[in-house]
Coordinates of C-alpha atoms in Angstrom, one line a residue:
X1 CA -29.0 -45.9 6.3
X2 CA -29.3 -42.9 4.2
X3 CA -30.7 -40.9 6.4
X4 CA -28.3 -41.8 8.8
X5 CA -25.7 -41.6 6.7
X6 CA -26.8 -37.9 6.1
X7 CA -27.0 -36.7 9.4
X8 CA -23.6 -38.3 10.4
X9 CA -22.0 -36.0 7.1
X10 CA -23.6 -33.0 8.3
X11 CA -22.4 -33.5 12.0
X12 CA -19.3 -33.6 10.9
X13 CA -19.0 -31.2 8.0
X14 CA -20.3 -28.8 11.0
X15 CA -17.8 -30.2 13.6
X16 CA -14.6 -29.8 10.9
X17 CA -15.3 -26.1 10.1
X18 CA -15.7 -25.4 13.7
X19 CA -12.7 -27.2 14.3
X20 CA -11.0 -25.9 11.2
X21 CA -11.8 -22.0 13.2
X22 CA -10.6 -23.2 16.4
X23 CA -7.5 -24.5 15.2
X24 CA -6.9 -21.4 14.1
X25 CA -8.0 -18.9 17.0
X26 CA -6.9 -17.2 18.8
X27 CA -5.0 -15.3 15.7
X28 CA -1.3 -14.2 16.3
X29 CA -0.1 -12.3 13.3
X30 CA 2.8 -14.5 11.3
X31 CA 3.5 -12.5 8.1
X32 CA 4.9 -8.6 8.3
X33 CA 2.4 -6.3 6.9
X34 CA 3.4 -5.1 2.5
X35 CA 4.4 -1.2 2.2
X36 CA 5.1 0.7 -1.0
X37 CA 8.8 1.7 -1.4
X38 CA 9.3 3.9 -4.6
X39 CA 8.4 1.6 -7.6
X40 CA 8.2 -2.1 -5.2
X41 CA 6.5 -4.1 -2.3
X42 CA 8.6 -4.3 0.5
X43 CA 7.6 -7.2 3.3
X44 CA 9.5 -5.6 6.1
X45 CA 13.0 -5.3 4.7
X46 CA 12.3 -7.4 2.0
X47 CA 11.6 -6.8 -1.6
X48 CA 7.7 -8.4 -2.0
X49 CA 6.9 -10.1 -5.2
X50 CA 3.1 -11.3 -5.7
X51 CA 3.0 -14.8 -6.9
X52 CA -0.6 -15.4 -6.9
X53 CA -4.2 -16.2 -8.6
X54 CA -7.4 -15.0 -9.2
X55 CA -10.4 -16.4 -6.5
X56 CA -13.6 -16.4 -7.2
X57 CA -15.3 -19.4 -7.3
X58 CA -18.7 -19.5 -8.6
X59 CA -17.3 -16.2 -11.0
X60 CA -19.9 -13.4 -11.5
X61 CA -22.9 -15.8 -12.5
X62 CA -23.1 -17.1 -8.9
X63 CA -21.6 -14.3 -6.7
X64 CA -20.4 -15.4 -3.7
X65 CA -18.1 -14.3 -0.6
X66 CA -14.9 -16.9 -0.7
X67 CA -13.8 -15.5 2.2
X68 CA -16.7 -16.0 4.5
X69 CA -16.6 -19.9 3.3
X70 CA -14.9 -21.7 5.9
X71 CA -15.4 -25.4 3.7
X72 CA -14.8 -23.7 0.9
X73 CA -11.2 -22.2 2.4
X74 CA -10.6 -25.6 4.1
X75 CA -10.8 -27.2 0.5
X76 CA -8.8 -25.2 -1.5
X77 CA -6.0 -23.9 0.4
X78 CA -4.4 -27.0 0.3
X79 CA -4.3 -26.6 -3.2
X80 CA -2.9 -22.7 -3.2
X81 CA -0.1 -24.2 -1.0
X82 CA 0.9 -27.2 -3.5
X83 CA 0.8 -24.3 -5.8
X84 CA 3.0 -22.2 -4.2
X85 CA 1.2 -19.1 -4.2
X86 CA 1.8 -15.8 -1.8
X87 CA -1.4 -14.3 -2.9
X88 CA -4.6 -14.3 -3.9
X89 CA -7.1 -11.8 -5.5
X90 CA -11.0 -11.7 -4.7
X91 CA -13.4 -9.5 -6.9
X92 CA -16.0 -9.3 -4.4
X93 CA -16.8 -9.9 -0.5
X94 CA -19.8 -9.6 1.4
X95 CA -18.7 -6.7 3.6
X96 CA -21.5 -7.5 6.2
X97 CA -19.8 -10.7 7.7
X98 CA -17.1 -12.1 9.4
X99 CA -13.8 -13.5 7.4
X100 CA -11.9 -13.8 10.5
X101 CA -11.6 -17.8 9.6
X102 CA -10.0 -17.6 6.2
X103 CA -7.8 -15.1 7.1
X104 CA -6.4 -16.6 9.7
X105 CA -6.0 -20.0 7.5
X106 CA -4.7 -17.7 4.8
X107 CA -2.3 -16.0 6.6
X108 CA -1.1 -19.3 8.3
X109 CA -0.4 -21.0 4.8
X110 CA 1.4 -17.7 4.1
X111 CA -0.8 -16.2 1.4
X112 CA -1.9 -12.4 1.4
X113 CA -5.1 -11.1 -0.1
X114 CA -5.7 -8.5 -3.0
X115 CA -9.2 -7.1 -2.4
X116 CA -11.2 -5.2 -5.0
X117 CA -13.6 -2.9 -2.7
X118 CA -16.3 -3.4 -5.2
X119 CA -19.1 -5.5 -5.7
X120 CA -22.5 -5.6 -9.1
X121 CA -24.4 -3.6 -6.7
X122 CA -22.0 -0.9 -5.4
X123 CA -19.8 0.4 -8.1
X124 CA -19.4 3.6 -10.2
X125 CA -21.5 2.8 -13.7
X126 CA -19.5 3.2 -16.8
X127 CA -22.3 4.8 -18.6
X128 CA -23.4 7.1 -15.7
X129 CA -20.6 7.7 -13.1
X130 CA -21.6 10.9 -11.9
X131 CA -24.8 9.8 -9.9
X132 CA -23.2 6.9 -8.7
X133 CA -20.5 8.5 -6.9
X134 CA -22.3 9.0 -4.3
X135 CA -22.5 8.4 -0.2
X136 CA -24.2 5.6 -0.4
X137 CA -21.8 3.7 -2.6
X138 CA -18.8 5.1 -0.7
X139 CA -20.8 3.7 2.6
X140 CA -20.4 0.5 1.7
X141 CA -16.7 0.9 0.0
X142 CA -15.7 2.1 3.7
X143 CA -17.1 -0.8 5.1
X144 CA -15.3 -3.5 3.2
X145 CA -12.2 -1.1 4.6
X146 CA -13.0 -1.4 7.9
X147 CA -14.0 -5.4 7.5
X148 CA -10.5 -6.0 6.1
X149 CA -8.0 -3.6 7.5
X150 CA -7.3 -5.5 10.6
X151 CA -5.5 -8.5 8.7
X152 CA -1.9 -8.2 8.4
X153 CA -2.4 -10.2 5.5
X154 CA -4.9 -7.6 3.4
X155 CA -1.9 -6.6 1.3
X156 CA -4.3 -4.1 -1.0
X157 CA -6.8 -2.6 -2.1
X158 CA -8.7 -2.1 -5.9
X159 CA -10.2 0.6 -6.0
X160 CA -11.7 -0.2 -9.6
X161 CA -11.1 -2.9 -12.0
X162 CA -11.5 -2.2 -15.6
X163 CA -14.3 0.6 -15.7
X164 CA -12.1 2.1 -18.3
X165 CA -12.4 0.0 -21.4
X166 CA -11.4 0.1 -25.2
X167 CA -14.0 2.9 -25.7
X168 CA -12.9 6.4 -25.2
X169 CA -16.1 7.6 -23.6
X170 CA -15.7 4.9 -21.2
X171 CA -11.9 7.2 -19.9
X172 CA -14.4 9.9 -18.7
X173 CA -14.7 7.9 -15.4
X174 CA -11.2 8.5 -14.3
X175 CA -11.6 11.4 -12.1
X176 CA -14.7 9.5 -10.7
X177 CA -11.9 6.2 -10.4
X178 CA -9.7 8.2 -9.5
X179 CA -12.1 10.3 -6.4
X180 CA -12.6 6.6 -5.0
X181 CA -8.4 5.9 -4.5
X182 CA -8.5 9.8 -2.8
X183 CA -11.5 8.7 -0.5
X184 CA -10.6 5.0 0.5
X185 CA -7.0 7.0 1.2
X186 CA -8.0 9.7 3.5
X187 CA -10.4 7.2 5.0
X188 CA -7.5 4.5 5.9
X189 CA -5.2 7.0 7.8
X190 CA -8.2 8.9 9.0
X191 CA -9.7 6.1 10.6
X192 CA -6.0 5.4 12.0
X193 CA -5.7 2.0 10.4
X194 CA -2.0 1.3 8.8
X195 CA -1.5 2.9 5.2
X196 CA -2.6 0.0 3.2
X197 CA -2.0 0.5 -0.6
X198 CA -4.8 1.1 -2.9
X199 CA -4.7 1.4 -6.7
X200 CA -6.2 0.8 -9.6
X201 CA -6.6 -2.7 -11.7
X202 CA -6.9 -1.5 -15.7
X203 CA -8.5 -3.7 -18.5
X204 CA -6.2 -5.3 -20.9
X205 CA -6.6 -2.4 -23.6
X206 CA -3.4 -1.0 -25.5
X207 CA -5.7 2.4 -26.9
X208 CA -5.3 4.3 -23.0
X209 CA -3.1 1.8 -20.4
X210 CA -0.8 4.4 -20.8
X211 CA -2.7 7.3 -20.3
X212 CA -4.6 5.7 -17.3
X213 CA -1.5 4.8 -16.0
X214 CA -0.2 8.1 -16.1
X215 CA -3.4 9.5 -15.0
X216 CA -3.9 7.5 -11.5
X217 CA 0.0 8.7 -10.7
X218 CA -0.2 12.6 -11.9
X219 CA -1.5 15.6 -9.2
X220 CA -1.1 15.8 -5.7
X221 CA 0.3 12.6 -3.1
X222 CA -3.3 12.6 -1.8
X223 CA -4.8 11.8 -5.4
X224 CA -2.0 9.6 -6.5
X225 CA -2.6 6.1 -6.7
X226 CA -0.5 3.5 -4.4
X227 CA 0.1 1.2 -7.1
X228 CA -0.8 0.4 -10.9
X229 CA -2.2 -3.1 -12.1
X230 CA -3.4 -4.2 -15.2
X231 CA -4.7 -7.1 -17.5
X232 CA -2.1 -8.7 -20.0
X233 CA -3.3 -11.5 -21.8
X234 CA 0.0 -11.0 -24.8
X235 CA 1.7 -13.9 -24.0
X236 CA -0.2 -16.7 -25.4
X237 CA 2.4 -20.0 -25.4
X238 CA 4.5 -20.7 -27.4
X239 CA 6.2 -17.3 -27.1
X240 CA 8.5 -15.3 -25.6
X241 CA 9.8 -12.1 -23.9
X242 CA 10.4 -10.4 -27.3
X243 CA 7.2 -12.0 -29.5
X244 CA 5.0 -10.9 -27.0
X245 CA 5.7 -7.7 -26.6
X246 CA 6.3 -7.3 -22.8
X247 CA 9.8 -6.2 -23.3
X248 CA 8.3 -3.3 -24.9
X249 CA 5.6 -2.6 -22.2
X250 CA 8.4 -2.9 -19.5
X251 CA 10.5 0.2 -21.7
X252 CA 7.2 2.4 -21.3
X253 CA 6.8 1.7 -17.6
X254 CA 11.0 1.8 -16.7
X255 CA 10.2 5.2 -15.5
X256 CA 6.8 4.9 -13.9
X257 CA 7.5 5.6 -9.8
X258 CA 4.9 3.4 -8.6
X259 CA 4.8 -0.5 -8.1
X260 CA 3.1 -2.6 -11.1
X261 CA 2.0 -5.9 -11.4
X262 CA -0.7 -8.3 -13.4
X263 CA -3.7 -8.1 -12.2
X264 CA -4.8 -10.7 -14.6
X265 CA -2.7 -12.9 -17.0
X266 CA -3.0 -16.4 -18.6
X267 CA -3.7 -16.2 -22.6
X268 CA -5.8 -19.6 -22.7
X269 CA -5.4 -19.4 -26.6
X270 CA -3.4 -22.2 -27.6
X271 CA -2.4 -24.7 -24.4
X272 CA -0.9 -23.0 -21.8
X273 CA 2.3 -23.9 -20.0
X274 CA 3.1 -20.6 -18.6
X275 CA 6.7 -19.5 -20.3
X276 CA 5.6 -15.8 -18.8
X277 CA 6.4 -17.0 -15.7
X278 CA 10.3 -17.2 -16.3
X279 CA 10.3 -13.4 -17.5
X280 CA 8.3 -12.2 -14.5
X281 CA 10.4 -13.0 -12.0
X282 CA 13.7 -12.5 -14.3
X283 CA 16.1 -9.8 -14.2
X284 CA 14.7 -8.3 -17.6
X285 CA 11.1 -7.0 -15.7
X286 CA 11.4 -6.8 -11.8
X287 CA 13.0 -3.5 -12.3
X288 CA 9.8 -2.4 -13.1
X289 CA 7.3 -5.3 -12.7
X290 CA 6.4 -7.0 -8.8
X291 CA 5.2 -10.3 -10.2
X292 CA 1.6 -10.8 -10.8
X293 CA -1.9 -12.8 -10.7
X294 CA -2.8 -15.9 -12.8
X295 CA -6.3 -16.1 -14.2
X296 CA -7.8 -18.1 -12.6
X297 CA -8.2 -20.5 -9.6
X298 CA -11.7 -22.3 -10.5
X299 CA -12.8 -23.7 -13.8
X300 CA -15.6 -21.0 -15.0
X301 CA -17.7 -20.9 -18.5
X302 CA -14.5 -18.4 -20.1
X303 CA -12.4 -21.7 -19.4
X304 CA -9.4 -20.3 -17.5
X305 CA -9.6 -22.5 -14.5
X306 CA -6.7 -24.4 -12.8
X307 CA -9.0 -26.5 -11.0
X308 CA -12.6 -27.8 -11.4
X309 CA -15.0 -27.5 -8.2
X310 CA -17.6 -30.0 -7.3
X311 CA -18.7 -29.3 -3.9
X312 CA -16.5 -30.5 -1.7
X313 CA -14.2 -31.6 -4.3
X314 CA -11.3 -30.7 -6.3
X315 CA -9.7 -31.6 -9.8
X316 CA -6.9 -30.6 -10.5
X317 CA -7.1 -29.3 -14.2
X318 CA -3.7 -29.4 -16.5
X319 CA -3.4 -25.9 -16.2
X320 CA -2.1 -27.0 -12.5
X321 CA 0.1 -28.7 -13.1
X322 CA 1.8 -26.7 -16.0
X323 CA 1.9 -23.4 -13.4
X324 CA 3.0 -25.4 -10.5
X325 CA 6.2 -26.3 -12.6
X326 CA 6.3 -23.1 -13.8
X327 CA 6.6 -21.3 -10.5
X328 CA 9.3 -24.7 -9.5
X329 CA 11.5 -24.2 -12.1
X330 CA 11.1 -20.2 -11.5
X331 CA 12.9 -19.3 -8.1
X332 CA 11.7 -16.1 -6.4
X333 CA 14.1 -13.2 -7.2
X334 CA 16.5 -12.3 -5.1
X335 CA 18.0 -9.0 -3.7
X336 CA 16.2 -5.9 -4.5
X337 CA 15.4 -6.9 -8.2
X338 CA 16.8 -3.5 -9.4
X339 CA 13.9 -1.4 -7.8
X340 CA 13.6 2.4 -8.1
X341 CA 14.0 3.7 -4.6
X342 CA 12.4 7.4 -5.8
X343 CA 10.6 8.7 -8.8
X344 CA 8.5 11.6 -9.5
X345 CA 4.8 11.8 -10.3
X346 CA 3.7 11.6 -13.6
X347 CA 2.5 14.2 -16.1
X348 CA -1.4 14.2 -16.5
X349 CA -2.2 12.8 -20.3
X350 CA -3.3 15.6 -22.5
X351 CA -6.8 15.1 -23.9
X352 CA -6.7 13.6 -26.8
X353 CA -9.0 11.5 -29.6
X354 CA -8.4 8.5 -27.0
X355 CA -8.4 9.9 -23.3
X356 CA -11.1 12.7 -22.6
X357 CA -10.4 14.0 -19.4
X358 CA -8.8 17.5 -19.8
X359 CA -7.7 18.3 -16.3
X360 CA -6.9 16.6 -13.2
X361 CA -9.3 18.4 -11.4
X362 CA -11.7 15.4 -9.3
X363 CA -15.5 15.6 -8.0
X364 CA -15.4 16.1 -4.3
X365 CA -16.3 13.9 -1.7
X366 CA -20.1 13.9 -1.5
X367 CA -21.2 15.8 1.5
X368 CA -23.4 12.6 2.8
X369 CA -19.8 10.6 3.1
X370 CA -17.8 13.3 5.0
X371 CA -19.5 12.0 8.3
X372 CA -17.6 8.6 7.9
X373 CA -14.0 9.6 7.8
X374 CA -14.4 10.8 11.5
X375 CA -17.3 8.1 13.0
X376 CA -16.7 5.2 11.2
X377 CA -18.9 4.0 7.9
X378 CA -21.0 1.5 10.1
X379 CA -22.1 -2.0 9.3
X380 CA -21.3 -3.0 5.4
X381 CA -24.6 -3.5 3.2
X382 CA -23.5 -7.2 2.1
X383 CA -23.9 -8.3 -1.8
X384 CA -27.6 -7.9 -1.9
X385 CA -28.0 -4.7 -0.2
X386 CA -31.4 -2.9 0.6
X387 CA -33.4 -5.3 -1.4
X388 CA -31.1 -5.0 -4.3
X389 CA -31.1 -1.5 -4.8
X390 CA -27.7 -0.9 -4.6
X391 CA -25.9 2.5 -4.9
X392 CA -25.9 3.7 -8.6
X393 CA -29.2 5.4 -8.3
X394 CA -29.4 6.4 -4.8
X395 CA -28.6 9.6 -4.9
X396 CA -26.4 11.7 -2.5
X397 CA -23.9 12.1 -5.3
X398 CA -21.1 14.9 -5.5
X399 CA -22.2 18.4 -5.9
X400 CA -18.5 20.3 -6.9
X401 CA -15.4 19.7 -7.3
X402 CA -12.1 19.3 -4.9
X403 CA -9.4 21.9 -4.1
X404 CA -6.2 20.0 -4.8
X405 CA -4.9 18.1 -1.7
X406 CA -8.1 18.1 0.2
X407 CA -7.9 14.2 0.6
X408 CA -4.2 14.6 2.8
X409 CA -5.4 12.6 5.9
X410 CA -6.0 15.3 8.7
X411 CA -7.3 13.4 11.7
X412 CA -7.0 10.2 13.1
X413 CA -9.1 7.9 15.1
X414 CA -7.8 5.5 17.6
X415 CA -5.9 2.9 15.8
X416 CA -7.8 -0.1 14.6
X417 CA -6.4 -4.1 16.0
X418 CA -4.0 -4.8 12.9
X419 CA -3.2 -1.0 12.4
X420 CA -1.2 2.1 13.2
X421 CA -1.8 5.5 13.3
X422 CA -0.8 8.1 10.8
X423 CA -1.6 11.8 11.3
X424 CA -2.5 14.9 12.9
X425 CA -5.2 17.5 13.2
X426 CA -8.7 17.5 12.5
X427 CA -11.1 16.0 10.2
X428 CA -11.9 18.5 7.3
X429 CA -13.7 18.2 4.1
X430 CA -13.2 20.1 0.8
X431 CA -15.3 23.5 0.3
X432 CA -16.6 22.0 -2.3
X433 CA -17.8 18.8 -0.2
X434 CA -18.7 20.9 2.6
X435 CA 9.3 -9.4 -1.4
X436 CA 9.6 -12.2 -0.9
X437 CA 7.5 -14.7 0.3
X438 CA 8.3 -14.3 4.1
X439 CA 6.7 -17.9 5.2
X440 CA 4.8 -18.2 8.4
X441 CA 6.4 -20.1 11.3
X442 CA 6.9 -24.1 9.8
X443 CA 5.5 -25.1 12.9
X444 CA 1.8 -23.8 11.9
X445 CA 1.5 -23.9 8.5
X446 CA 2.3 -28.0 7.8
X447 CA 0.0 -28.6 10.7
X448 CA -2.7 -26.5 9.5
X449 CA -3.1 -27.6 6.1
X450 CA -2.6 -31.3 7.4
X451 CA -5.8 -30.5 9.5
X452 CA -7.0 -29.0 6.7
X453 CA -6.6 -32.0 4.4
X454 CA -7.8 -34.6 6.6
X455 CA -11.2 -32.1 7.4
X456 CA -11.1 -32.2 3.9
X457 CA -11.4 -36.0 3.8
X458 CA -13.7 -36.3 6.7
X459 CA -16.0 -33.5 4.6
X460 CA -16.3 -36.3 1.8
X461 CA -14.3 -33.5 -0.6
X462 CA -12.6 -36.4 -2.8
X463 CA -9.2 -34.9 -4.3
X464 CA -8.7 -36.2 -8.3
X465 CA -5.3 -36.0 -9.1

């Protein structure tokens, strides 16, 4: 009986994912795409505020693609939705596959997704970043681009998460951070999909947030970052808006002209019941604040999970509970939240004993990645690569630097499905280089995760409440 007992599991574990796809195919688009508008997300004419958590199950000790894992989507959505999330964030995706069925179940449940671009084997190296900004890693950077840009629900792009650090040798790979945002830019209007926003998610260090801050929004619109993120793990409960010390962090940003939200936060010091959550979405912060990320979805070895994953399974952890009456007792903001319509860039930081770059001048794009912008980067390199080589030593790196402005998108391809066009001209490269939650229709999304719940069931995944 075993054996028959195993085959009849996997029959139907097969059957419910390939249910759970066809459920949701073919896709008709349900949320309005997220825009910058001076310092906020807008959701169409609504002021967007991201309510979300950090996804990565299996965290960077067993590196896999969330989004390519149709069970693994099937089981935890449910969860996002009790939650009552609008977003999530993923670290790294296999940019060789298809994610068509997450999305889709995603964007039926109403959630967006925060994509960093970047994976162990294709990023710039903090000790090194000349050499790995190079064509090979921008390849691949394009890729995930082109494998996510057709979602109305990819609300943005990282193009880095926390290559800066506490050390201030470690600030001499802005410009190379920096390049990236300039690149994946010019490549989304050039390949004519819609004008996605990419930025920049900073580490939780008080010696340069400022100054990197400053830095991704100082120069030229083409170099500018989209957005600014970053890492706060200040509040650690019990404490407040004052003892913390965000009302001083939201002072130094009132004037920033970009959008900024948490990236990261959850202090898992003493027990956490999530006070933070209150002041988020208050009147004192979403002047300058969109709402932000909790750390994290699935119980890892830093001990920051919500819930604990056993195959098919789910526990809900305490943490659960305590954000999911958090984000009950905290109602979305209404209105415009006191945004900044307009701002002007900032200054570029002055070098100093902290922040090393002395100029805003930024590497060009390698000559080996020009060919992209105009034919496409081609099919994604996945999370292993060639073999496991990667990009960090594979040479092709940037040989100059960039005339101010060369990244302002000057062609445009055909627009992609899920896009629209923005531009004119021709393709040329630098000398040098050669809101709200707006919820899906309610006759979807209940019948989606109800199909999702019983697959769930009929997948053996045993829900512990």
């Amino acid at each position: 009986m075993k054996g028959f007992t195993s085959i009849l599991a996997t029959s139907v574990a097969v059957n419910a994912v390939a249910t759970f796809a066809n459920v949701l195919s073919p896709r008709q688009s349900s949320l309005p795409t997220v825009s910058v508008k001076g310092n906020a997300f807008f959701a169409g004419n609504n002021r967007f505020y991201i309510r979300g958590i950090d996804y990565q199950p299996g965290g960077s000790s067993q590196l896999a693609d969330p989004i390519a894992d149709a069970a693994g989507c099937a089981r935890d959505i449910p969860e996002f939705t009790k939650l009552g999330i609008n977003a999530v964030r993923v670290y790294s995706v296999d940019n060789s596959v298809n994610h068509d069925t997450c999305m889709n179940a995603l964007e039926a449940a109403g959630i967006y997704l925060i994509l960093d671009v970047n994976s162990p084997l294709y990023s710039i190296n903090r000790q090194d970043p000349a050499p790995s900004y190079n064509a090979v890693y921008l390849q691949s950077i394009f890729a995930t681009i082109d494998a996510f840009a057709k979602y109305s629900n990819t609300l943005a792009f990282f193009s880095g998460n926390e290559v800066i650090n506490e050390t201030t040798a470690s600030t001499v790979t802005a410009p190379y951070i920096k390049a990236v945002t300039r690149d994946m830019k010019q490549y989304i209007g050039d390949r004519g999909y819609r004008k996605i926003p990419v930025g920049y998610s900073a580490a939780d260090v008080t010696t340069n947030r400022y100054e990197t801050a400053e830095y991704m929004n100082c120069g030229t619109d083409d170099q500018r970052s989209d957005f600014f993120a970053f890492n706060d793990y200040s509040w650690c409960d019990p404490s407040s808006y004052q003892v913390s010390g965000w009302d001083q962090k939201v002072a130094l940003f009132s004037n920033y002209s970009l959008p900024i939200f948490l990236s990261e936060y959850g202090c898992n010091t003493n027990t956490r019941s999530f006070q933070e959550v209150a002041s988020l979405y208050g009147s004192d912060m979403t002047p300058v604040y969109s709402g932000g990320l909790v750390y994290e979805y699935s119980q890892e070895s830093n001990d920051y999970g919500l819930v604990t994953i056993n195959g098919n399974s789910v526990s809900e952890r305490p943490d659960f509970a305590a954000l999911q009456a958090a984000y009950q007792n905290t109602s979305m903001p209404t209105g415009d939240g006191g945004y900044k319509s307009s701002g002007n860039p900032s200054n570029c930081p002055a070098q100093s004993s902290t922040w090393l770059p002395g100029t805003d001048v930024l590497p060009a794009i390698p000559a080996g990645a020009v060919t992209y912008l105009s034919n496409g980067a081609g099919p994604g390199p996945g999370l292993k690569g060639n073999e496991g080589a990667g990009s960090q030593n594979a040479g092709g790196a940037s040989s100059g630097t960039a005339t101010a402005g060369s990244g302002q998108v000057t062609a445009t391809a055909a627009a992609a499905s899920g896009g629209s066009a923005t531009g004119t001209g021709s393709a040329t490269a630098s000398k040098a280089a050669a809101a709200n939650l707006h919820m899906p229709s309610m006759s979807l999304a209940p019948f989606v995760c109800g199909v999702v719940m019983v697959l769930s069931s009929m997948l053996g995944a045993t829900l512990v409440l």
